[in-house]
XYZ file of C-alpha atoms in Angstrom:
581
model
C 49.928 78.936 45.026
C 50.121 81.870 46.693
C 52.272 83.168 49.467
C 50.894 84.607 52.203
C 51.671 86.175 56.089
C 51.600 83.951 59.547
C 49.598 85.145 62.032
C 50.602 88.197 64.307
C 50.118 87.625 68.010
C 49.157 90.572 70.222
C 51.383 92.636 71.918
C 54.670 91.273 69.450
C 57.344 92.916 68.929
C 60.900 93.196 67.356
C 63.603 93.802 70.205
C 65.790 93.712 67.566
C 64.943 96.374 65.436
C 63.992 98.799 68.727
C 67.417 98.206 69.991
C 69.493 99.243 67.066
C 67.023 102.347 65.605
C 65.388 104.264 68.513
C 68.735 106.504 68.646
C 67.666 107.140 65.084
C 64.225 108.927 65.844
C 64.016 112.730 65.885
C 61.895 114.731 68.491
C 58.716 114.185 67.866
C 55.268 116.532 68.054
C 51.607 115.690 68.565
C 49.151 114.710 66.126
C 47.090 115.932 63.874
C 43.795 115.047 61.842
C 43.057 115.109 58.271
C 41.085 113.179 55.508
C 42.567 111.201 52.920
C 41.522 110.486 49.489
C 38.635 108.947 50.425
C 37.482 111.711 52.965
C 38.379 109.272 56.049
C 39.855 110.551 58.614
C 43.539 109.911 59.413
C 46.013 111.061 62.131
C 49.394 112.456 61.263
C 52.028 113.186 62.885
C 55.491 111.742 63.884
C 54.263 108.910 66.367
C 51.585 106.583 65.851
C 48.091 107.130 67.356
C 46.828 104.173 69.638
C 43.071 105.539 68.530
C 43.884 105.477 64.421
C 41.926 102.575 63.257
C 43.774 100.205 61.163
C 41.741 100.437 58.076
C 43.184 104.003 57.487
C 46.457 102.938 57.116
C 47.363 101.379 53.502
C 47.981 97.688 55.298
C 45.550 97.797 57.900
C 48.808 97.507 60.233
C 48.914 94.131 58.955
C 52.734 92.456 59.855
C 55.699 92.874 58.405
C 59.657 91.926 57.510
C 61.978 93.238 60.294
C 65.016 92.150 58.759
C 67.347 94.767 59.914
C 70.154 95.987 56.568
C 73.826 95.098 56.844
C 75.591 97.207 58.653
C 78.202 97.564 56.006
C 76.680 100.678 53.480
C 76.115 99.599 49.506
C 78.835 100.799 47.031
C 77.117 102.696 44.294
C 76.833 101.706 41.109
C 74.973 102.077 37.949
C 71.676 100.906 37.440
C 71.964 101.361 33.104
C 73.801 98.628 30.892
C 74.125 95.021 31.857
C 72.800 94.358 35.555
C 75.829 92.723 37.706
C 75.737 91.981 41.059
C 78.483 93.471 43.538
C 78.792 94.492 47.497
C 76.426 92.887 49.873
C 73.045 90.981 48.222
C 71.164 93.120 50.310
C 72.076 96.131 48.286
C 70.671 94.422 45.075
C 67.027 95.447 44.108
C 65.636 92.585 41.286
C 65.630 94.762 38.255
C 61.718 94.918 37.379
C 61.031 95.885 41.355
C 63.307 98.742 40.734
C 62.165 99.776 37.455
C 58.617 99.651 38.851
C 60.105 102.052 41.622
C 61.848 104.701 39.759
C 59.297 105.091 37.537
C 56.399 105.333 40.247
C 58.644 108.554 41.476
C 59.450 110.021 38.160
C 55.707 110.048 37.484
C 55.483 111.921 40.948
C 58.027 114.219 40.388
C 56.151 115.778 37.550
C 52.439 115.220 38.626
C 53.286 116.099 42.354
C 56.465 117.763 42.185
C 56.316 119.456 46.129
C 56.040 116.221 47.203
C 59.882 115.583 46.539
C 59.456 111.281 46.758
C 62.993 109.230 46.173
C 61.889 106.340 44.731
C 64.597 105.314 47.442
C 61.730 105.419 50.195
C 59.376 102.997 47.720
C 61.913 100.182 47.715
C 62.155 101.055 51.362
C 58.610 99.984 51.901
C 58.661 97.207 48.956
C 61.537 95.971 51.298
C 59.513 95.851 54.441
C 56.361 94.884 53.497
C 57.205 92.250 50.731
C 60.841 91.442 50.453
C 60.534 93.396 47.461
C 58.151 91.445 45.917
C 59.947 87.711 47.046
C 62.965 88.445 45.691
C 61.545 89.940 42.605
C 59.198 87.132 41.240
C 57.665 88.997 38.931
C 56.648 88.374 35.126
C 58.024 91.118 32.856
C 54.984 92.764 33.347
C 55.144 93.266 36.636
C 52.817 90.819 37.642
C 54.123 88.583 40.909
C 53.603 84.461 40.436
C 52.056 83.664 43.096
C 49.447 86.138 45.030
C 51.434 87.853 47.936
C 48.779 88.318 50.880
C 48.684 89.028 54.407
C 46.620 86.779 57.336
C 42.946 87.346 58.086
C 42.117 90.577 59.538
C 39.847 88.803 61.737
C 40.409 90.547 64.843
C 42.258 87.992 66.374
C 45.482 89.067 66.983
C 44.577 91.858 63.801
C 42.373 94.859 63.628
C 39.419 93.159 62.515
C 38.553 94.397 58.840
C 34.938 92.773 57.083
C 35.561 91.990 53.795
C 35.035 95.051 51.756
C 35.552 93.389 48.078
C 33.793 90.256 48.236
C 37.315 88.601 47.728
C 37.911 90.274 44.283
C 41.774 91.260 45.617
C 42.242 89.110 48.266
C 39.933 85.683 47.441
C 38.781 86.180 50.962
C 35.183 87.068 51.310
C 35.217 87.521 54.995
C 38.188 89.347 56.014
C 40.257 91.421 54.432
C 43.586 90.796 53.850
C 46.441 92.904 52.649
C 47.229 91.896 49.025
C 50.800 92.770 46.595
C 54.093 93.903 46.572
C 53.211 96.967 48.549
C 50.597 94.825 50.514
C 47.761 97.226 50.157
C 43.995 96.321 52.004
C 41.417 96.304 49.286
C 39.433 99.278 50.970
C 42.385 101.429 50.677
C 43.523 100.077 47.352
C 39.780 101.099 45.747
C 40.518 104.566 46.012
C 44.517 104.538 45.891
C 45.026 102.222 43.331
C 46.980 103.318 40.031
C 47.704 101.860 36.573
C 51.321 101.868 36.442
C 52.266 99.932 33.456
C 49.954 101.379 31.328
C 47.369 98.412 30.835
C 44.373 99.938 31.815
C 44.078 97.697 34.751
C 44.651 98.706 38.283
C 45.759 95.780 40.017
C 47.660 95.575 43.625
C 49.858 92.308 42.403
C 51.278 94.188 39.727
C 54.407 96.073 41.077
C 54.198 99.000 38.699
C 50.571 99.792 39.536
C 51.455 98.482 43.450
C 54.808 101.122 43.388
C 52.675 103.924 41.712
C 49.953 103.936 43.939
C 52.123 103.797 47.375
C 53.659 107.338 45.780
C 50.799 108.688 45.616
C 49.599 107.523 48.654
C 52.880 109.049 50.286
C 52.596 112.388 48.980
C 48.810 113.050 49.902
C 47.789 115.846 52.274
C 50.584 117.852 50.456
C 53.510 116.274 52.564
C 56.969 117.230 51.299
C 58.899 114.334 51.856
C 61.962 116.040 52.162
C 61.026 117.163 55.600
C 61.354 114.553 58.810
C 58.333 115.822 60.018
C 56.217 115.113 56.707
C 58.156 112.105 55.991
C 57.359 110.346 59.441
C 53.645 111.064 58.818
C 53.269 109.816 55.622
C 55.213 106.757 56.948
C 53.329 105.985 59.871
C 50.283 106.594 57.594
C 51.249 103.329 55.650
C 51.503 101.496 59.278
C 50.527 102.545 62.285
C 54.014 101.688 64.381
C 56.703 103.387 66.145
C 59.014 100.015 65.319
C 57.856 99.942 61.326
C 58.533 103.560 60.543
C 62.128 102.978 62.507
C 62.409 100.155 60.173
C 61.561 101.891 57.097
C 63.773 104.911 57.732
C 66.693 102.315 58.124
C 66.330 100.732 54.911
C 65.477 104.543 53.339
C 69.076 105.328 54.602
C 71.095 101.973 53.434
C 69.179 102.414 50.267
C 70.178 105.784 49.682
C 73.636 105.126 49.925
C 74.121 102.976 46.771
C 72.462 99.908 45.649
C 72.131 97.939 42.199
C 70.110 95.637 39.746
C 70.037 92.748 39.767
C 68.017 89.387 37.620
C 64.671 88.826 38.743
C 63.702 86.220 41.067
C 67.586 86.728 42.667
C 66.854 88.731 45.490
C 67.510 88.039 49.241
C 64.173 86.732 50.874
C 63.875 88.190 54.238
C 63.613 85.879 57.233
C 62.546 87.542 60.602
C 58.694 88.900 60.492
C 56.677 91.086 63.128
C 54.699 88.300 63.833
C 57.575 86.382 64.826
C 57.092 84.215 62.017
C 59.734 82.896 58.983
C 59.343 85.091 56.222
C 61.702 82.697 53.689
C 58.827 79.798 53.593
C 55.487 81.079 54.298
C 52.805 78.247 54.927
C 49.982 78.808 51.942
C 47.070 78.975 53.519
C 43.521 78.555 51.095
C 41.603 82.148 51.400
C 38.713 81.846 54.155
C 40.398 79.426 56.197
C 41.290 81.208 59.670
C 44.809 81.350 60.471
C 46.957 79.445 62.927
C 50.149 80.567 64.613
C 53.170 79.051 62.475
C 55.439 76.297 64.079
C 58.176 78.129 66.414
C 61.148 79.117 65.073
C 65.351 78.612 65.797
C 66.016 81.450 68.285
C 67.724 84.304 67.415
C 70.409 86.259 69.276
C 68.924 89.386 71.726
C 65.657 87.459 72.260
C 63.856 87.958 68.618
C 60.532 86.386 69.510
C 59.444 89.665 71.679
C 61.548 89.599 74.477
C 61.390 85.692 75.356
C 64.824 84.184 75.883
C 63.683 80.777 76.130
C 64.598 78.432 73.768
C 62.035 76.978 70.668
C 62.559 73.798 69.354
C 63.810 73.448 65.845
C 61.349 71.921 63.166
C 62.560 68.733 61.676
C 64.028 69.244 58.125
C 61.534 68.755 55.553
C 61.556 65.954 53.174
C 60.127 67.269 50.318
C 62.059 68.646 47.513
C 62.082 72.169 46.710
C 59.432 72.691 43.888
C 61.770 74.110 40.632
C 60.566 77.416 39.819
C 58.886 77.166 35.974
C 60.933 79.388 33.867
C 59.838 83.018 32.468
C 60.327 84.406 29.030
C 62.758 86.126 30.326
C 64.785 83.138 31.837
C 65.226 82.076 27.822
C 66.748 84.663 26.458
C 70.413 84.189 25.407
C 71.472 87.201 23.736
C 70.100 90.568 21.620
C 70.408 90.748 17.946
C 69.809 94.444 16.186
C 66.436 94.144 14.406
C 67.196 95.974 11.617
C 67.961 99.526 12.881
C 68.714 102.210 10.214
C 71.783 104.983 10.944
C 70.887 107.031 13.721
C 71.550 110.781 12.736
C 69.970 113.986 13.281
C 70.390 117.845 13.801
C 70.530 119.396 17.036
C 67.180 119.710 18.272
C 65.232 117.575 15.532
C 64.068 113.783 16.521
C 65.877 111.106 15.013
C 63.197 109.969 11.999
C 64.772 106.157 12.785
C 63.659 104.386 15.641
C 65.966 101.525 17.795
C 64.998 98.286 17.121
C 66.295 94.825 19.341
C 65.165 91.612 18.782
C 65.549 89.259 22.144
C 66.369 85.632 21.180
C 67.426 82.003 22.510
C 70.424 80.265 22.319
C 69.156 78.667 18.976
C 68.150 81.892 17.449
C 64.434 81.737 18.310
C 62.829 85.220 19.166
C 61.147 85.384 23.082
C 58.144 87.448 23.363
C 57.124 89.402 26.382
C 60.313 90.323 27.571
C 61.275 93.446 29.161
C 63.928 95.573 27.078
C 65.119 98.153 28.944
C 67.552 101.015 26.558
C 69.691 103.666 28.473
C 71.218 106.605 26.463
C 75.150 106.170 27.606
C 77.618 109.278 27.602
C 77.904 112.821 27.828
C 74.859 113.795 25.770
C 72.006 115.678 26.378
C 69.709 114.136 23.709
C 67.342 112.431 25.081
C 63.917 109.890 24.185
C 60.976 111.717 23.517
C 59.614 110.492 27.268
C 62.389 113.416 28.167
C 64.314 110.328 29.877
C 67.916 108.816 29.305
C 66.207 105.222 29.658
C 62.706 103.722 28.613
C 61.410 99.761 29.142
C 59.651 98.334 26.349
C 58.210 94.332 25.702
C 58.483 92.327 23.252
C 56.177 91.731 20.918
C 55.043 88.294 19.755
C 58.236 87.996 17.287
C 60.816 89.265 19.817
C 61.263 92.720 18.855
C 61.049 95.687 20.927
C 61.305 99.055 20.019
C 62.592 101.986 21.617
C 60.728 105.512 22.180
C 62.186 107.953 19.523
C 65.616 109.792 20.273
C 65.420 113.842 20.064
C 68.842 115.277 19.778
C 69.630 117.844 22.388
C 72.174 120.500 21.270
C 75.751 118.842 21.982
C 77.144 117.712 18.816
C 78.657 114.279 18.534
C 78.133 110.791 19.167
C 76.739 108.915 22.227
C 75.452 105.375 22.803
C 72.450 103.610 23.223
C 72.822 100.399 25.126
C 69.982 97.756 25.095
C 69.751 95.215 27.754
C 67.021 92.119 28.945
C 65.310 93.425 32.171
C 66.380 90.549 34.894
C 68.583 88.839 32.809
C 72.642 89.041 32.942
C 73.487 88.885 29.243
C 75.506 91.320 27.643
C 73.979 94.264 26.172
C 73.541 95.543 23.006
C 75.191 98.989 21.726
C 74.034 100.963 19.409
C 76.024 104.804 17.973
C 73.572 107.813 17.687
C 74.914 111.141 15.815
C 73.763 114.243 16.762
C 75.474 116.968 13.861
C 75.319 120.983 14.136
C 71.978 122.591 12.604
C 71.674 123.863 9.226
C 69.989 125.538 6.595
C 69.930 125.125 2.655
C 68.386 128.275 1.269
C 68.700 131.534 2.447
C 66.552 134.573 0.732
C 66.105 138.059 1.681
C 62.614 139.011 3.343
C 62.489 142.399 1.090
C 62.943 143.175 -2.371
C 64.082 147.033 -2.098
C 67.075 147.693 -3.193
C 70.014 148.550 -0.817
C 71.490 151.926 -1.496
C 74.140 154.465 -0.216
C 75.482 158.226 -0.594
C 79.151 158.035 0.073
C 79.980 159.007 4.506
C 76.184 157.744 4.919
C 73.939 154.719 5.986
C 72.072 152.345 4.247
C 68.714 152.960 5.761
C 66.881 149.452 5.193
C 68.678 146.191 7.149
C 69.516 143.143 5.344
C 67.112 140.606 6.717
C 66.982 136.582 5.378
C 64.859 133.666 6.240
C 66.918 130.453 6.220
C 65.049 126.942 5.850
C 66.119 123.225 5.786
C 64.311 121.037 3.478
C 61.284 124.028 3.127
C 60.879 123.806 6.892
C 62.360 126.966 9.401
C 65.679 126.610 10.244
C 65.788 127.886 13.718
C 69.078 128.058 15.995
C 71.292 127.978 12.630
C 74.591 129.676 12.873
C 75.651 132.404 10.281
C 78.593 134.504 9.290
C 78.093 137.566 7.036
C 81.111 139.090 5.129
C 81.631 142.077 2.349
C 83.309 140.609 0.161
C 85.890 141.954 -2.483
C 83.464 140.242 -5.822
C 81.501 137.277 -6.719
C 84.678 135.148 -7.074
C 87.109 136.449 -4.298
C 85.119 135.973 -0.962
C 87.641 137.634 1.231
C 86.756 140.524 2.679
C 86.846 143.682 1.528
C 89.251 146.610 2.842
C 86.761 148.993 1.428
C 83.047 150.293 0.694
C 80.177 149.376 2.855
C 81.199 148.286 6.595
C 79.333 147.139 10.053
C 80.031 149.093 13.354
C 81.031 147.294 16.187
C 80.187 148.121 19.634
C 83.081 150.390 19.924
C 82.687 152.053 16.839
C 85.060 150.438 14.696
C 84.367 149.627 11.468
C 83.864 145.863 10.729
C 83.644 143.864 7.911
C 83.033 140.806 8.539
C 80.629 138.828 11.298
C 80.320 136.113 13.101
C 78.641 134.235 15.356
C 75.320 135.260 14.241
C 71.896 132.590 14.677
C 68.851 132.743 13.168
C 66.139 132.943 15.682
C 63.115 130.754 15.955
C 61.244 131.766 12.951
C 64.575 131.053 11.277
C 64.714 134.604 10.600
C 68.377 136.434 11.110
C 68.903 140.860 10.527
C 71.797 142.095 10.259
C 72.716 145.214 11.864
C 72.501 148.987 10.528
C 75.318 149.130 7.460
C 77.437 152.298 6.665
C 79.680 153.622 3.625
C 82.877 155.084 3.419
C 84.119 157.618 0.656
C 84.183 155.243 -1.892
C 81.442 154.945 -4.711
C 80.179 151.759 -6.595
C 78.349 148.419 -6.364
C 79.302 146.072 -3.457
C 78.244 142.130 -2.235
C 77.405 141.376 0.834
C 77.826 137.225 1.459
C 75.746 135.420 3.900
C 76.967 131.954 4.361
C 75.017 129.271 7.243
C 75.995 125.880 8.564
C 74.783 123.314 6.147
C 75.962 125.445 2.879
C 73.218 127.922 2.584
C 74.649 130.934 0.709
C 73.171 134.408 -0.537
C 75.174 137.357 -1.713
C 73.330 140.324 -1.533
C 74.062 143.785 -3.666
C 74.720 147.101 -2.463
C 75.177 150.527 -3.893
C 76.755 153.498 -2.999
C 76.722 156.704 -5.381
C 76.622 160.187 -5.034
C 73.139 161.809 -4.567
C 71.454 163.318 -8.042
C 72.239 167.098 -7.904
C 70.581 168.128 -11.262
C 67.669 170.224 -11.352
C 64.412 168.588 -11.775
C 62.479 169.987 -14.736
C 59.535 172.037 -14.458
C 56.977 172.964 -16.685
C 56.970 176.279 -18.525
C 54.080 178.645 -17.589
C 51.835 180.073 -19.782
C 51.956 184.260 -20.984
C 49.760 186.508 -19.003
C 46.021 186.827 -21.044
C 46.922 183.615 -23.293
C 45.332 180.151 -23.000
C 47.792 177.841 -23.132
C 45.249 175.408 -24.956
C 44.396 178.088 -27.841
C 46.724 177.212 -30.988
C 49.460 180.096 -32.050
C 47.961 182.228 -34.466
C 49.289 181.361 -38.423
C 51.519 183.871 -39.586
């Protein structure tokens, strides 16, 4: 059964919510016009245009939740590990609904980076238009329950909007009607819609496509979002009101200020609507049939029905029992089990070769498929998963397991943690130890085969130069020390023979801190040699064990005169033979 909108009557609106946030509002300038995506036009600005027509805006300025946040701010608190609820409810974002967010405005900031969108403003809007999805009752795909659709846009009390899908969103093939978690109108949604989870479907009551496609809907005309005046616009451009993009920025703020996970299907359902309807029990209504105004509600404090201060009659209690909500994969899952995973250990820089592997299981022990498994690198690290995030969200397969992204070590050394935990679900999470060690090399050879010679007081003019590899691949980033050594079997340096210069001058023996560069290739600097004559080893030692002494002469230059042939007497050929005796 789906849940869907009352009916909005003309002219209503939220005292409530006008009262407490038109301090809020910044100066504002006059409009502008552009085309959106689909070459309509659309005014911007930061106030609404009576002369916009509806079915530019993403909802067709269908209604709304005014439910105003607490006044108290959130505490912050980590949204990695297990999810636990703390401060006010309000703060608490169901944990697929939030996932669905932050990934929506990760995908923005590298696709449409200018555009600057907190994923902050998208649970904003989820908040307003949906109750974030009813409290987050969502599949762990994303998908909602029940259909989540607005009333008729029949023109009365609406904008009047023909059906433009033959009911394919909505299952209304006269009018439209907004449809989702970010209650998009199917004319807007054909152009706007996204795949956010990866499917290959594009479908408004999925909350990862719904939260994707509201970013990018946001951040068209090249608005930077970090601005008021872009912001506004891009707000108003979702719905056309003065009193919705007050709203919005409210819940933007509270938002902003700390908020949390928590399980699916937990979240506070919102109560007070623009239509001046309940939003906690909306009446189903079958798709064609026109809508009615809803029976009147209790009265609220400051005259919530629009300014009436008269009081409405309160609805007898119903007698029929709550309907128990049929349980989700993920509602069965008692704990994580490790599926198996291998030690996790790699080199600075590499990718881990072994990937994470948790298994999501009942209380008995059998394995639940199609559950979200969300893991979150923990700690002062700066390895990462091969996404380039510190978390990734995988399902289930059909025996339970899911499996992470591959790690890539960063270059910090040392352990950190990767916790595993059930998207929605408050069981306790599942760590598991990643090493990251230094890099190395095991072989070391010289790039040239000259040999390395010396007068005594001169230089050596070649440069040692060595290619170090790990396992026959480059060993890039590897760090060295080179030493002269006194012989073959005492490596401590030598007070004598060759000798490096440093950058004073001074004659050095021994260095450190050298790295091989990305072709795994390290040269040593321009050598020298003292007074003293002989053969001398130069040692070349790398992290990982890699060792190669190299050999170097010094000996006086060859002073004896080279040989030349004796010339021939004047008038004899040299070829003739000497005459006998």
């Amino acid at each position: 059964m789906a849940a869907q909108f009352g009916r909005l009557r003309k002219g209503a609106v939220n005292t409530t919510v006008a009262a407490v946030v038109v301090a809020a509002l910044a100066a504002s300038q006059a409009p502008g016009v552009t085309t959106d995506d689909a070459g309509r036009k659309v005014t911007t600005g930061t106030q609404p245009s009576p002369d916009t027509p509806a079915e530019n805006s993403a909802t067709g300025n269908s209604p709304y939740y005014t439910d105003l946040p607490p006044l108290n701010s959130p505490n912050p608190s980590p949204t990695t590990g297990t999810p636990v609820t703390q401060g006010t409810s309000e703060a608490g974002i169901p944990a697929t609904v939030l996932d669905a967010y932050k990934k929506a405005a990760t995908a923005l900031q590298e696709s449409k980076p200018g555009c600057n969108l907190p994923w902050e403003l998208l649970a904003a809007i989820g908040k307003v238009e949906s109750g974030q999805a009813r409290g987050g009752r969502v599949d762990a795909n994303g998908n909602t329950l029940s259909k989540i659709l607005g009333p008729q846009l029949n023109g009365n009390g609406f904008a009047s909007i023909s059906d433009t899908d033959g009911g394919a969103y909505d299952g209304d093939s006269s009018y439209d009607r907004a449809v989702g978690p970010m209650q998009f109108i199917p004319s807007t949604w054909e152009w706007a819609g996204r795949d956010g989870n990866g499917d290959g479907k594009k479908d408004p009551n999925n909350v990862y496509d719904a939260a994707l496609a509201a970013g990018h809907y946001l951040c068209r005309f090249g608005w930077d979002l970090s601005t008021k005046g872009d912001l506004d616009s891009a707000i108003l451009s979702y719905n056309n009101s003065q009193d919705y993009l007050n709203l919005v920025l409210r819940w933007l703020e509270y938002y902003r200020k700390g908020t949390h996970e928590i399980p699916d299907g937990t979240g506070t359902l919102p109560s007070d609507r623009s239509d001046d309807t309940a939003g906690a029990s909306p009446t189903p209504t079958p798709p064609g049939t026109p809508t009615t105004p809803s029976s009147p509600s209790t009265p609220k404090p400051g005259g919530g029905d629009g300014g009436s201060t008269s009081p409405k009659p309160t609805p007898p209690p119903s007698t029929t029992p709550p309907a128990t909500p049929t349980p989700t994969p993920t509602d069965t899952v008692h704990h994580l089990e490790d599926a198996g995973t291998a030690k996790l250990s790699a080199m600075a820089g590499d990718a881990f070769t072994e990937k994470i592997t948790a298994r999501a299981e009942t209380k008995a022990g059998k394995a639940v498929p199609k559950v979200r498994i969300r893991f979150a690198i923990i700690g002062a690290t700066d390895a990462a998963f091969s996404t380039g995030e510190k978390y990734a969200t995988t399902l289930t397969n059909s025996i339970g397991e899911a499996v992470a992204p591959a790690l890539k070590a960063g270059e910090n050394t040392g352990e950190f943690v990767v916790r595993a935990t059930v998207v929605g679900r408050t069981v306790s999470g599942l760590d598991y130890t990643a090493t990251v060690t230094e890099r190395a090399a095991d072989t070391l050879a010289r790039t040239g085969e000259e040999a390395l010679t010396c007068t005594p007081g001169g230089e050596f003019a070649d440069q040692v130069e060595v290619k170090a590899t790990y396992k026959g691949a480059v060993a890039d980033k590897v760090a060295a020390t080179a030493t002269l050594i006194k012989s073959a079997d005492d490596a401590t340096e030598n007070d004598k023979g060759p000798y490096f210069k440093d950058a004073d001058g001074k004659t050095v023996r021994t260095l450190t801190g050298l790295t091989t560069d990305a072709n795994g290739l390290l040269k040593l600097p321009k050598l020298y040699a003292d007074d003293t004559t002989g053969t001398f080893l130069l040692r070349i030692n790398t992290a990982g064990g890699a060792t190669l002494t190299v050999e170097l002469k010094v000996a006086a230059a060859d002073t004896s005169p080279t040989p030349t042939p004796s010339e021939p007497a004047s008038g004899t050929d040299s070829a003739s033979p000497s005459p006998s005796a």
